[in-house]
Amino acid sequence: MNTDFCIIGGGMVGLSLANQLLEKEIAQSIVIIDKERELGLHSSGLNSGVLHAGIYYEPNTLKAKVCVDGSRRLKQWVKERSLPLNECGKVIVPQDQNLDPQIDLLYERGQANGATVEIWDEKKLKAFLPLCRSASGRALWSPNTAVVKPKTVLNRLEKELREKGVIFRLNQSEWEINALKRLITLNNNEKVSYSHLINCAGLRADEVAYKFDIGLNYKLLPFKGLYWQVKSSSKIKINTNLYPVPDLNVPFLGVHFTPSADEQTLINIGPTATPALGRENYYGLEKIEPLSAANNLLCLLNQYLINEGGFRKYVHQQSLLFLKPLMLKEAKKLLPSITSDDLIFSKKVGIRPQLFNKTTKKLENDFLCLNGKNSTHVMNAISPAFTASFALADFIIENNSKNF
Ligand SMILES: Cc1cc2nc3c(=O)[nH]c(=O)nc-3n(C[C@H](O)[C@H](O)[C@H](O)COP(=O)(O)OP(=O)(O)OC[C@H]3O[C@@H](n4cnc5c(N)ncnc54)[C@H](O)[C@@H]3O)c2cc1C
C-alpha cells in the first residue's frame, strides 16, 4: 500500500493531524497505525475531559499559542455534532493565603493568551459556589472552560476519518520500519510505503522516535493519575470545575473537582500524579516494567534532590493521594464541608507521560516536536494536547510543510 502520510498512534493528536491534513488538502491518502485493537485505551480516552481555556501557560510557549484556539474549535466541533458538553466554567482558588498572588499571575497569563478571565471577590465567589473556600477570599473565574466525554469525541473523529477514506490498521504492536526506504512492515507482513511519517504514539513516542534515531536525548516517564469521586448520594453538588491555584513549577495542576459532561451527579476528584511502575501499569501490578521503573526513578532523583520549586514536597504529597485521609485533606482545602463519607475511590485511571530531558535532567513543560528526514515526532503531547489538538495539528503542519 502506498500512502502520502503514515501516522503512528490513533490518539487525539494523531486523528487531529489526519483531519487537518485532509482539510488543508495536503494529503490525498493517510494510513493510521495503532498498536491497540481499539482507539482510546490511553490518554485520549482516559483523561478528565476538561477543555482548558488557556490560562496557565507562559505566553511564549507553544501551549499558550494553541490552547485558546484549539479549545474554541474543539468545543464548536463537539456542539455541531450534539455530543455531550458541559459548559460549566472553572473556578480557581488559592488554598493558602500565600498563594493568593498567583491569582493575579494567572489572570495576566490568561489575558496575554487571549483567554477570558475574571477575578472574583469573596462575595461573588460565595454567591456562585457557597461551599467553596478560598484562603484569601479571591478566585479566578474562567467562563470558557468546559467538559466533554473524551472517548466519545475520539470515537466520533475516528468514524468521520474512516468515512473520508483514512485507512486504519489497528492491533499493530510489532510493526517494523525501514526509514531509508520509507517502508513499514505490519504484523501480517503487509507493507506500507509512505512519503512522510508522523509519530503520535503518546506514551511511547520516544520509543518510536528512537527507531528513527530521533530524540535520543529524551525519555518519557509515566505518571499515574488516580481519581476519587463524590458519591452520587452526597449533599456536595457543584456544577463547575473547581481547581486549586497550581504550583507552576511542576507540570500538574493539583487535585481538582471536575463535573461530568452529561451525568448530573458525577464529580471526579483528581487526578493524582504518582510515578508509575510501567508505561501501561494502569492497575495493581499489571504491566510493571521493573528495570524501566527503576531507571525512571533515577531520572527523577535529580529533580528531587535539587528540590527546585518544592518538587520534593509535591512528589511526597502526590504519591500518597490514593490514601483516602490524604485525598480528603486536599479536597477539604477547597470544599471544607466534604467528609470521608462523600468520597469513593474511582475505577478511572490514566497515565500521563512526561518528557524528561537527559541533558538538563528536568521534565519538559511544553509540547515538543522533533523532525527527522521524512518524519515528524510529537514527543511531549501532555495536557492540554487533547483540548488543543486541532490547533496543535495546524501548528505542526504549518511548521513542517516544507518537509512534507
Ligand atoms: C489522567 C489524565 C488526565 C488528563 N486530563 C486532560 C484534560 O482534562 N484536558 C486535556 O486537554 N488533556 C488532558 N490530559 C492530556 C491528554 O489526554 C493528552 O495530552 C492527549 O490525549 C495526548 O494524545 P495523544 O494522541 O498524543 O496520545 P494517546 O492518546 O496516548 O494516543 C497515542 C496512541 O498511540 C498508540 N501507540 C503507542 N505506541 C505505539 C506503537 N509503538 N505503535 C503503534 N501505536 C502506538 C497508543 O495505542 C495510542 O492509541 C490528561 C491526561 C491524563 C492521562
Short mmCIF file of C-alpha atoms and ligand atoms in Angstrom, two decimals:
data_model
loop_
_atom_site.label_atom_id
_atom_site.label_comp_id
_atom_site.label_asym_id
_atom_site.label_seq_id
_atom_site.Cartn_x
_atom_site.Cartn_y
_atom_site.Cartn_z
CA MET A 1 0.00 0.00 0.00
CA ASN A 2 1.29 3.48 -0.89
CA THR A 3 0.22 6.45 1.21
CA ASP A 4 1.08 10.15 1.46
CA PHE A 5 1.12 10.12 5.26
CA CYS A 6 1.56 7.35 7.76
CA ILE A 7 0.56 8.32 11.29
CA ILE A 8 1.71 6.15 14.18
CA GLY A 9 -0.81 6.42 17.04
CA GLY A 10 -4.56 6.96 16.82
CA GLY A 11 -4.97 9.22 19.83
CA MET A 12 -6.45 12.70 19.63
CA VAL A 13 -3.19 14.16 18.29
CA GLY A 14 -2.84 11.60 15.50
CA LEU A 15 -6.50 11.83 14.49
CA SER A 16 -6.48 15.66 14.56
CA LEU A 17 -3.41 15.70 12.34
CA ALA A 18 -5.14 13.38 9.89
CA ASN A 19 -8.22 15.60 9.95
CA GLN A 20 -6.27 18.79 9.32
CA LEU A 21 -4.08 17.24 6.59
CA LEU A 22 -7.29 16.32 4.74
CA GLU A 23 -8.98 19.70 5.43
CA LYS A 24 -5.97 21.55 4.06
CA GLU A 25 -5.80 19.15 1.10
CA ILE A 26 -2.16 18.38 1.88
CA ALA A 27 -2.84 14.64 1.95
CA GLN A 28 -4.74 12.51 -0.55
CA SER A 29 -4.15 9.32 1.41
CA ILE A 30 -3.47 8.61 5.09
CA VAL A 31 -2.84 5.39 6.99
CA ILE A 32 -3.09 5.40 10.80
CA ILE A 33 -1.34 2.57 12.63
CA ASP A 34 -2.14 1.82 16.27
CA LYS A 35 -0.89 -0.97 18.45
CA GLU A 36 -4.23 -1.46 20.23
CA ARG A 37 -7.33 -3.33 19.00
CA GLU A 38 -9.43 -0.19 19.50
CA LEU A 39 -8.68 3.50 19.96
CA GLY A 40 -8.97 5.41 23.23
CA LEU A 41 -7.24 2.93 25.54
CA HIS A 42 -4.63 5.51 26.59
CA SER A 43 -4.54 9.25 27.41
CA SER A 44 -7.04 10.43 24.79
CA GLY A 45 -9.73 8.09 26.04
CA LEU A 46 -8.89 8.21 29.74
CA ASN A 47 -8.37 11.89 30.51
CA SER A 48 -10.51 14.27 32.60
CA GLY A 49 -12.24 15.67 29.52
CA VAL A 50 -11.62 19.27 30.50
CA LEU A 51 -11.39 21.69 27.60
CA HIS A 52 -8.86 24.04 29.13
CA ALA A 53 -9.23 27.74 28.44
CA GLY A 54 -5.53 28.66 28.12
CA ILE A 55 -4.86 30.29 31.47
CA TYR A 56 -1.82 28.55 32.90
CA TYR A 57 0.78 28.74 30.20
CA GLU A 58 3.62 31.23 29.86
CA PRO A 59 2.72 33.45 26.89
CA ASN A 60 5.71 32.50 24.70
CA THR A 61 5.09 28.74 24.93
CA LEU A 62 3.55 26.53 22.28
CA LYS A 63 0.86 25.51 24.77
CA ALA A 64 -0.14 29.17 25.08
CA LYS A 65 -0.16 29.59 21.29
CA VAL A 66 -2.54 26.72 20.59
CA CYS A 67 -4.72 26.18 23.67
CA VAL A 68 -7.26 29.01 23.33
CA ASP A 69 -7.84 28.46 19.61
CA GLY A 70 -7.83 24.68 19.98
CA SER A 71 -10.34 24.79 22.82
CA ARG A 72 -12.71 27.09 20.91
CA ARG A 73 -12.54 24.89 17.82
CA LEU A 74 -13.00 21.57 19.61
CA LYS A 75 -15.92 22.98 21.60
CA GLN A 76 -17.56 24.13 18.36
CA TRP A 77 -16.89 20.74 16.74
CA VAL A 78 -18.49 18.96 19.71
CA LYS A 79 -21.52 21.30 19.62
CA GLU A 80 -22.06 20.80 15.89
CA ARG A 81 -22.33 17.06 16.49
CA SER A 82 -24.50 17.40 19.63
CA LEU A 83 -22.03 15.36 21.68
CA PRO A 84 -22.09 15.72 25.49
CA LEU A 85 -20.69 19.09 26.54
CA ASN A 86 -20.89 20.77 29.94
CA GLU A 87 -20.11 24.48 29.58
CA CYS A 88 -19.70 24.87 33.31
CA GLY A 89 -16.63 27.14 33.52
CA LYS A 90 -13.88 26.90 36.10
CA VAL A 91 -13.17 28.47 39.47
CA ILE A 92 -9.54 28.60 40.66
CA VAL A 93 -8.92 29.38 44.33
CA PRO A 94 -5.78 29.73 46.47
CA GLN A 95 -5.71 27.02 49.12
CA ASP A 96 -3.21 29.03 51.22
CA GLN A 97 -3.06 32.79 51.77
CA ASN A 98 0.50 32.94 50.40
CA LEU A 99 -0.74 31.57 47.06
CA ASP A 100 -3.11 34.50 46.56
CA PRO A 101 -0.71 36.48 44.27
CA GLN A 102 -0.90 33.54 41.82
CA ILE A 103 -4.45 34.68 41.05
CA ASP A 104 -3.03 37.88 39.57
CA LEU A 105 -0.32 35.97 37.72
CA LEU A 106 -2.84 33.57 36.19
CA TYR A 107 -5.10 36.50 35.31
CA GLU A 108 -2.24 38.18 33.44
CA ARG A 109 -1.25 34.96 31.69
CA GLY A 110 -4.85 34.26 30.74
CA GLN A 111 -5.27 37.72 29.27
CA ALA A 112 -1.96 37.55 27.40
CA ASN A 113 -3.02 34.20 25.92
CA GLY A 114 -6.38 35.52 24.75
CA ALA A 115 -8.46 33.66 27.35
CA THR A 116 -11.44 35.23 29.09
CA VAL A 117 -10.74 35.54 32.82
CA GLU A 118 -12.25 37.46 35.70
CA ILE A 119 -11.08 37.99 39.29
CA TRP A 120 -13.86 37.47 41.80
CA ASP A 121 -14.07 38.80 45.36
CA GLU A 122 -15.40 36.70 48.23
CA LYS A 123 -18.99 37.90 47.77
CA LYS A 124 -19.11 36.84 44.13
CA LEU A 125 -17.43 33.50 44.87
CA LYS A 126 -19.83 32.69 47.71
CA ALA A 127 -22.85 33.65 45.62
CA PHE A 128 -21.77 31.25 42.87
CA LEU A 129 -20.25 28.46 44.93
CA PRO A 130 -21.33 28.74 48.59
CA LEU A 131 -19.48 25.56 49.64
CA CYS A 132 -16.11 26.71 48.29
CA ARG A 133 -13.29 28.08 50.42
CA SER A 134 -10.69 30.49 49.15
CA ALA A 135 -7.88 31.18 51.64
CA SER A 136 -7.78 34.84 50.60
CA GLY A 137 -11.42 35.18 49.61
CA ARG A 138 -10.47 35.81 45.98
CA ALA A 139 -10.95 33.49 43.00
CA LEU A 140 -10.24 33.40 39.30
CA TRP A 141 -13.22 32.64 37.05
CA SER A 142 -12.82 31.12 33.62
CA PRO A 143 -16.22 31.03 31.87
CA ASN A 144 -14.95 29.21 28.77
CA THR A 145 -13.64 26.05 30.44
CA ALA A 146 -15.91 23.13 29.55
CA VAL A 147 -16.08 19.35 29.95
CA VAL A 148 -16.55 16.71 27.24
CA LYS A 149 -16.54 12.91 27.14
CA PRO A 150 -13.07 12.27 25.71
CA LYS A 151 -13.67 8.77 24.35
CA THR A 152 -16.91 9.85 22.66
CA VAL A 153 -15.05 12.72 20.97
CA LEU A 154 -12.22 10.43 19.85
CA ASN A 155 -14.55 7.73 18.52
CA ARG A 156 -16.59 10.28 16.58
CA LEU A 157 -13.48 11.72 14.95
CA GLU A 158 -12.32 8.19 14.08
CA LYS A 159 -15.69 7.46 12.45
CA GLU A 160 -15.56 10.65 10.36
CA LEU A 161 -11.99 9.97 9.25
CA ARG A 162 -12.93 6.44 8.16
CA GLU A 163 -15.79 7.93 6.13
CA LYS A 164 -13.29 10.32 4.50
CA GLY A 165 -11.17 7.37 3.40
CA VAL A 166 -8.49 7.28 6.09
CA ILE A 167 -7.24 3.71 6.47
CA PHE A 168 -6.77 2.34 9.98
CA ARG A 169 -4.51 -0.57 10.78
CA LEU A 170 -5.17 -1.49 14.42
CA ASN A 171 -3.70 -4.21 16.64
CA GLN A 172 -0.24 -3.47 15.22
CA SER A 173 2.22 -3.79 18.06
CA GLU A 174 5.07 -5.38 16.13
CA TRP A 175 5.46 -3.20 13.04
CA GLU A 176 8.95 -2.71 11.64
CA ILE A 177 10.40 0.31 9.93
CA ASN A 178 12.90 0.78 7.14
CA ALA A 179 13.30 4.55 7.42
CA LEU A 180 15.63 4.84 4.39
CA LYS A 181 13.07 3.14 2.13
CA ARG A 182 10.15 4.83 3.97
CA LEU A 183 8.57 1.42 4.35
CA ILE A 184 6.66 -0.09 7.25
CA THR A 185 6.04 -3.81 7.54
CA LEU A 186 2.94 -4.63 9.58
CA ASN A 187 2.27 -7.68 11.78
CA ASN A 188 0.74 -9.68 8.92
CA ASN A 189 3.64 -8.75 6.61
CA GLU A 190 1.57 -6.09 4.83
CA LYS A 191 3.87 -3.31 3.55
CA VAL A 192 3.02 0.39 3.84
CA SER A 193 5.15 2.75 1.80
CA TYR A 194 4.79 6.41 2.80
CA SER A 195 6.01 9.88 1.78
CA HIS A 196 6.03 11.26 5.33
CA LEU A 197 5.54 9.66 8.73
CA ILE A 198 4.18 11.42 11.83
CA ASN A 199 4.84 9.83 15.19
CA CYS A 200 1.93 10.50 17.58
CA ALA A 201 2.49 7.48 19.79
CA GLY A 202 1.71 9.32 23.04
CA LEU A 203 3.24 7.47 25.95
CA ARG A 204 5.57 5.57 23.60
CA ALA A 205 6.52 8.45 21.29
CA ASP A 206 10.13 8.32 22.49
CA GLU A 207 10.45 4.59 21.71
CA VAL A 208 9.04 5.16 18.22
CA ALA A 209 11.34 8.17 17.67
CA TYR A 210 14.40 6.10 18.66
CA LYS A 211 13.65 3.78 15.69
CA PHE A 212 14.46 6.82 13.52
CA ASP A 213 17.48 7.85 15.65
CA ILE A 214 15.49 10.88 16.79
CA GLY A 215 15.05 12.20 20.33
CA LEU A 216 17.79 10.09 21.88
CA ASN A 217 18.26 12.84 24.45
CA TYR A 218 14.72 12.39 25.77
CA LYS A 219 12.78 9.77 27.68
CA LEU A 220 9.11 9.65 28.62
CA LEU A 221 8.39 9.00 32.29
CA PRO A 222 4.93 7.67 33.17
CA PHE A 223 2.89 9.27 35.98
CA LYS A 224 -0.25 7.55 37.14
CA GLY A 225 -3.39 9.65 37.56
CA LEU A 226 -5.85 8.11 40.01
CA TYR A 227 -9.27 9.60 40.69
CA TRP A 228 -11.72 9.70 43.53
CA GLN A 229 -15.43 10.51 43.10
CA VAL A 230 -18.04 12.37 45.06
CA LYS A 231 -20.76 9.79 45.80
CA SER A 232 -23.99 10.41 43.90
CA SER A 233 -25.83 10.32 47.28
CA SER A 234 -23.61 13.12 48.68
CA LYS A 235 -25.03 16.54 49.52
CA ILE A 236 -21.97 18.08 47.82
CA LYS A 237 -23.22 19.35 44.47
CA ILE A 238 -21.09 21.60 42.28
CA ASN A 239 -21.54 22.12 38.60
CA THR A 240 -18.28 23.82 37.76
CA ASN A 241 -14.64 22.83 37.60
CA LEU A 242 -13.01 23.70 40.90
CA TYR A 243 -9.21 23.88 40.88
CA PRO A 244 -6.61 24.95 43.42
CA VAL A 245 -4.03 27.52 42.39
CA PRO A 246 -1.40 25.28 40.79
CA ASP A 247 2.26 25.05 41.62
CA LEU A 248 3.59 26.46 38.35
CA ASN A 249 6.99 24.79 38.92
CA VAL A 250 5.58 21.32 38.34
CA PRO A 251 3.69 20.12 35.27
CA PHE A 252 0.48 19.11 37.08
CA LEU A 253 -2.49 21.23 38.08
CA GLY A 254 -3.17 19.91 41.58
CA VAL A 255 -6.13 17.88 42.75
CA HIS A 256 -9.36 19.30 41.35
CA PHE A 257 -13.10 18.67 41.08
CA THR A 258 -14.46 18.03 37.58
CA PRO A 259 -18.15 17.53 36.89
CA SER A 260 -19.21 15.11 34.19
CA ALA A 261 -20.12 16.23 30.68
CA ASP A 262 -23.51 14.55 30.93
CA GLU A 263 -24.14 12.81 34.27
CA GLN A 264 -25.62 15.34 36.69
CA THR A 265 -24.41 13.64 39.86
CA LEU A 266 -20.91 12.59 38.82
CA ILE A 267 -17.99 14.68 40.11
CA ASN A 268 -14.44 13.35 39.73
CA ILE A 269 -11.66 14.39 42.07
CA GLY A 270 -8.11 14.04 40.83
CA PRO A 271 -6.05 13.02 39.05
CA THR A 272 -3.07 12.34 41.27
CA ALA A 273 0.42 12.25 39.74
CA THR A 274 2.30 9.26 41.11
CA PRO A 275 5.36 7.86 39.32
CA ALA A 276 4.01 4.68 37.62
CA LEU A 277 5.85 1.36 37.57
CA GLY A 278 5.36 0.95 33.82
CA ARG A 279 4.04 2.94 30.90
CA GLU A 280 0.82 0.93 30.93
CA ASN A 281 0.75 0.00 34.60
CA TYR A 282 -2.85 1.20 35.00
CA TYR A 283 -3.98 -1.30 37.63
CA GLY A 284 -2.16 -3.00 40.52
CA LEU A 285 0.90 -4.91 39.42
CA GLU A 286 -0.17 -5.29 35.78
CA LYS A 287 2.41 -4.44 33.09
CA ILE A 288 5.13 -3.49 35.54
CA GLU A 289 8.50 -2.76 33.90
CA PRO A 290 10.90 -3.05 36.89
CA LEU A 291 14.11 -2.00 35.11
CA SER A 292 12.48 0.89 33.35
CA ALA A 293 10.70 2.00 36.54
CA ALA A 294 13.99 1.98 38.47
CA ASN A 295 15.61 3.97 35.68
CA ASN A 296 12.72 6.46 35.68
CA LEU A 297 13.03 6.98 39.42
CA LEU A 298 16.75 7.68 38.94
CA CYS A 299 15.83 10.32 36.34
CA LEU A 300 13.51 12.00 38.83
CA LEU A 301 16.06 11.73 41.63
CA ASN A 302 17.99 14.75 40.43
CA GLN A 303 14.93 16.99 40.46
CA TYR A 304 14.01 15.52 43.80
CA LEU A 305 17.45 16.27 45.26
CA ILE A 306 17.81 19.83 43.98
CA ASN A 307 14.18 20.35 45.03
CA GLU A 308 13.66 23.26 42.65
CA GLY A 309 10.20 24.78 43.15
CA GLY A 310 9.37 22.44 46.05
CA PHE A 311 9.39 19.35 43.77
CA ARG A 312 10.14 17.05 46.72
CA LYS A 313 7.13 18.16 48.74
CA TYR A 314 4.96 17.80 45.65
CA VAL A 315 6.11 14.22 44.98
CA HIS A 316 5.52 13.20 48.60
CA GLN A 317 2.10 14.73 48.64
CA GLN A 318 1.01 13.40 45.22
CA SER A 319 2.34 9.88 45.71
CA LEU A 320 0.13 9.32 48.72
CA LEU A 321 -3.15 10.72 47.48
CA PHE A 322 -4.52 7.25 46.83
CA LEU A 323 -4.93 7.18 50.63
CA LYS A 324 -8.38 8.46 51.50
CA PRO A 325 -7.42 10.63 54.52
CA LEU A 326 -4.81 12.47 52.47
CA MET A 327 -7.08 12.99 49.49
CA LEU A 328 -9.78 14.19 51.86
CA LYS A 329 -7.34 16.68 53.38
CA GLU A 330 -6.60 18.12 49.91
CA ALA A 331 -10.28 18.17 48.95
CA LYS A 332 -11.21 19.94 52.20
CA LYS A 333 -8.89 22.81 51.31
CA LEU A 334 -11.35 23.68 48.52
CA LEU A 335 -14.61 22.31 49.95
CA PRO A 336 -14.34 22.30 53.79
CA SER A 337 -17.70 20.59 54.30
CA ILE A 338 -16.76 17.47 52.34
CA THR A 339 -16.40 14.38 54.55
CA SER A 340 -14.94 10.92 54.20
CA ASP A 341 -18.45 9.56 53.59
CA ASP A 342 -18.74 11.72 50.48
CA LEU A 343 -15.77 10.10 48.74
CA ILE A 344 -15.39 6.82 46.91
CA PHE A 345 -12.38 5.56 45.01
CA SER A 346 -12.95 5.64 41.27
CA LYS A 347 -12.03 2.98 38.74
CA LYS A 348 -11.00 5.80 36.41
CA VAL A 349 -7.25 5.92 35.90
CA GLY A 350 -4.93 7.40 33.31
CA ILE A 351 -1.18 7.55 32.75
CA ARG A 352 0.47 10.82 31.86
CA PRO A 353 3.80 10.56 30.09
CA GLN A 354 6.13 13.45 30.91
CA LEU A 355 9.21 14.10 28.80
CA PHE A 356 12.50 14.02 30.66
CA ASN A 357 15.46 15.87 29.14
CA LYS A 358 18.60 13.81 29.80
CA THR A 359 20.86 16.86 29.40
CA THR A 360 19.10 19.34 31.68
CA LYS A 361 17.87 16.46 33.87
CA LYS A 362 14.49 18.16 34.09
CA LEU A 363 10.97 17.48 32.90
CA GLU A 364 9.97 19.44 29.78
CA ASN A 365 6.89 21.56 30.36
CA ASP A 366 5.95 22.47 26.80
CA PHE A 367 4.88 20.49 23.72
CA LEU A 368 7.89 19.41 21.68
CA CYS A 369 8.11 18.29 18.05
CA LEU A 370 11.30 16.90 16.50
CA ASN A 371 11.99 16.41 12.81
CA GLY A 372 13.81 13.66 11.00
CA LYS A 373 14.19 13.08 7.30
CA ASN A 374 10.64 12.35 6.10
CA SER A 375 9.39 12.05 9.66
CA THR A 376 7.96 14.30 12.40
CA HIS A 377 7.83 13.25 16.04
CA VAL A 378 5.35 14.69 18.55
CA MET A 379 7.32 14.00 21.71
CA ASN A 380 5.51 15.63 24.59
CA ALA A 381 1.77 15.74 23.94
CA ILE A 382 0.91 16.41 27.55
CA SER A 383 -2.14 18.28 28.82
CA PRO A 384 -3.73 20.33 27.23
CA ALA A 385 -2.92 18.47 23.99
CA PHE A 386 -6.41 16.95 23.95
CA THR A 387 -8.01 20.40 24.23
CA ALA A 388 -5.60 21.97 21.76
CA SER A 389 -5.45 19.10 19.28
CA PHE A 390 -6.90 20.83 16.17
CA ALA A 391 -4.77 23.97 16.64
CA LEU A 392 -1.70 21.90 17.59
CA ALA A 393 -2.16 19.89 14.41
CA ASP A 394 -2.32 23.09 12.34
CA PHE A 395 0.83 24.38 14.04
CA ILE A 396 2.70 21.14 13.31
CA ILE A 397 1.56 21.16 9.68
CA GLU A 398 2.47 24.83 9.12
CA ASN A 399 5.89 24.43 10.70
CA ASN A 400 6.76 21.23 8.88
CA SER A 401 5.11 21.69 5.49
CA LYS A 402 8.48 22.21 3.79
CA ASN A 403 9.48 18.73 4.98
CA PHE A 404 6.31 17.06 3.64
C1 LIG B 1 -5.25 11.31 33.73
C2 LIG B 1 -5.15 12.32 32.61
C3 LIG B 1 -5.93 13.47 32.64
C4 LIG B 1 -5.81 14.41 31.62
N1 LIG B 1 -6.69 15.46 31.58
C5 LIG B 1 -6.70 16.26 30.49
C6 LIG B 1 -7.71 17.25 30.34
O1 LIG B 1 -8.61 17.36 31.18
N2 LIG B 1 -7.67 18.06 29.25
C7 LIG B 1 -6.68 17.95 28.29
O2 LIG B 1 -6.68 18.71 27.33
N3 LIG B 1 -5.74 16.98 28.41
C8 LIG B 1 -5.74 16.14 29.46
N4 LIG B 1 -4.82 15.14 29.54
C9 LIG B 1 -3.79 15.03 28.50
C10 LIG B 1 -4.35 14.45 27.21
O3 LIG B 1 -5.11 13.30 27.47
C11 LIG B 1 -3.20 14.13 26.27
O4 LIG B 1 -2.43 15.30 26.10
C12 LIG B 1 -3.65 13.66 24.89
O5 LIG B 1 -4.69 12.73 24.99
C13 LIG B 1 -2.48 13.09 24.14
O6 LIG B 1 -2.95 12.49 22.95
P1 LIG B 1 -2.02 11.60 22.07
O7 LIG B 1 -2.75 11.31 20.81
O8 LIG B 1 -0.69 12.25 21.95
O9 LIG B 1 -1.73 10.30 22.93
P2 LIG B 1 -2.59 8.97 23.20
O10 LIG B 1 -3.98 9.27 23.48
O11 LIG B 1 -1.81 8.22 24.23
O12 LIG B 1 -2.51 8.17 21.85
C14 LIG B 1 -1.35 7.54 21.43
C15 LIG B 1 -1.74 6.30 20.64
O13 LIG B 1 -0.54 5.71 20.14
C16 LIG B 1 -0.66 4.31 20.22
N5 LIG B 1 0.70 3.75 20.26
C17 LIG B 1 1.61 3.84 21.24
N6 LIG B 1 2.74 3.21 20.89
C18 LIG B 1 2.54 2.70 19.66
C19 LIG B 1 3.32 1.95 18.76
N7 LIG B 1 4.59 1.58 19.06
N8 LIG B 1 2.78 1.59 17.58
C20 LIG B 1 1.53 1.95 17.24
N9 LIG B 1 0.72 2.67 18.06
C21 LIG B 1 1.23 3.05 19.24
C22 LIG B 1 -1.45 4.07 21.50
O14 LIG B 1 -2.08 2.82 21.48
C23 LIG B 1 -2.44 5.26 21.48
O15 LIG B 1 -3.65 4.88 20.88
C24 LIG B 1 -4.89 14.20 30.56
C25 LIG B 1 -4.13 13.04 30.53
C26 LIG B 1 -4.27 12.09 31.53
C27 LIG B 1 -3.51 10.81 31.42
#
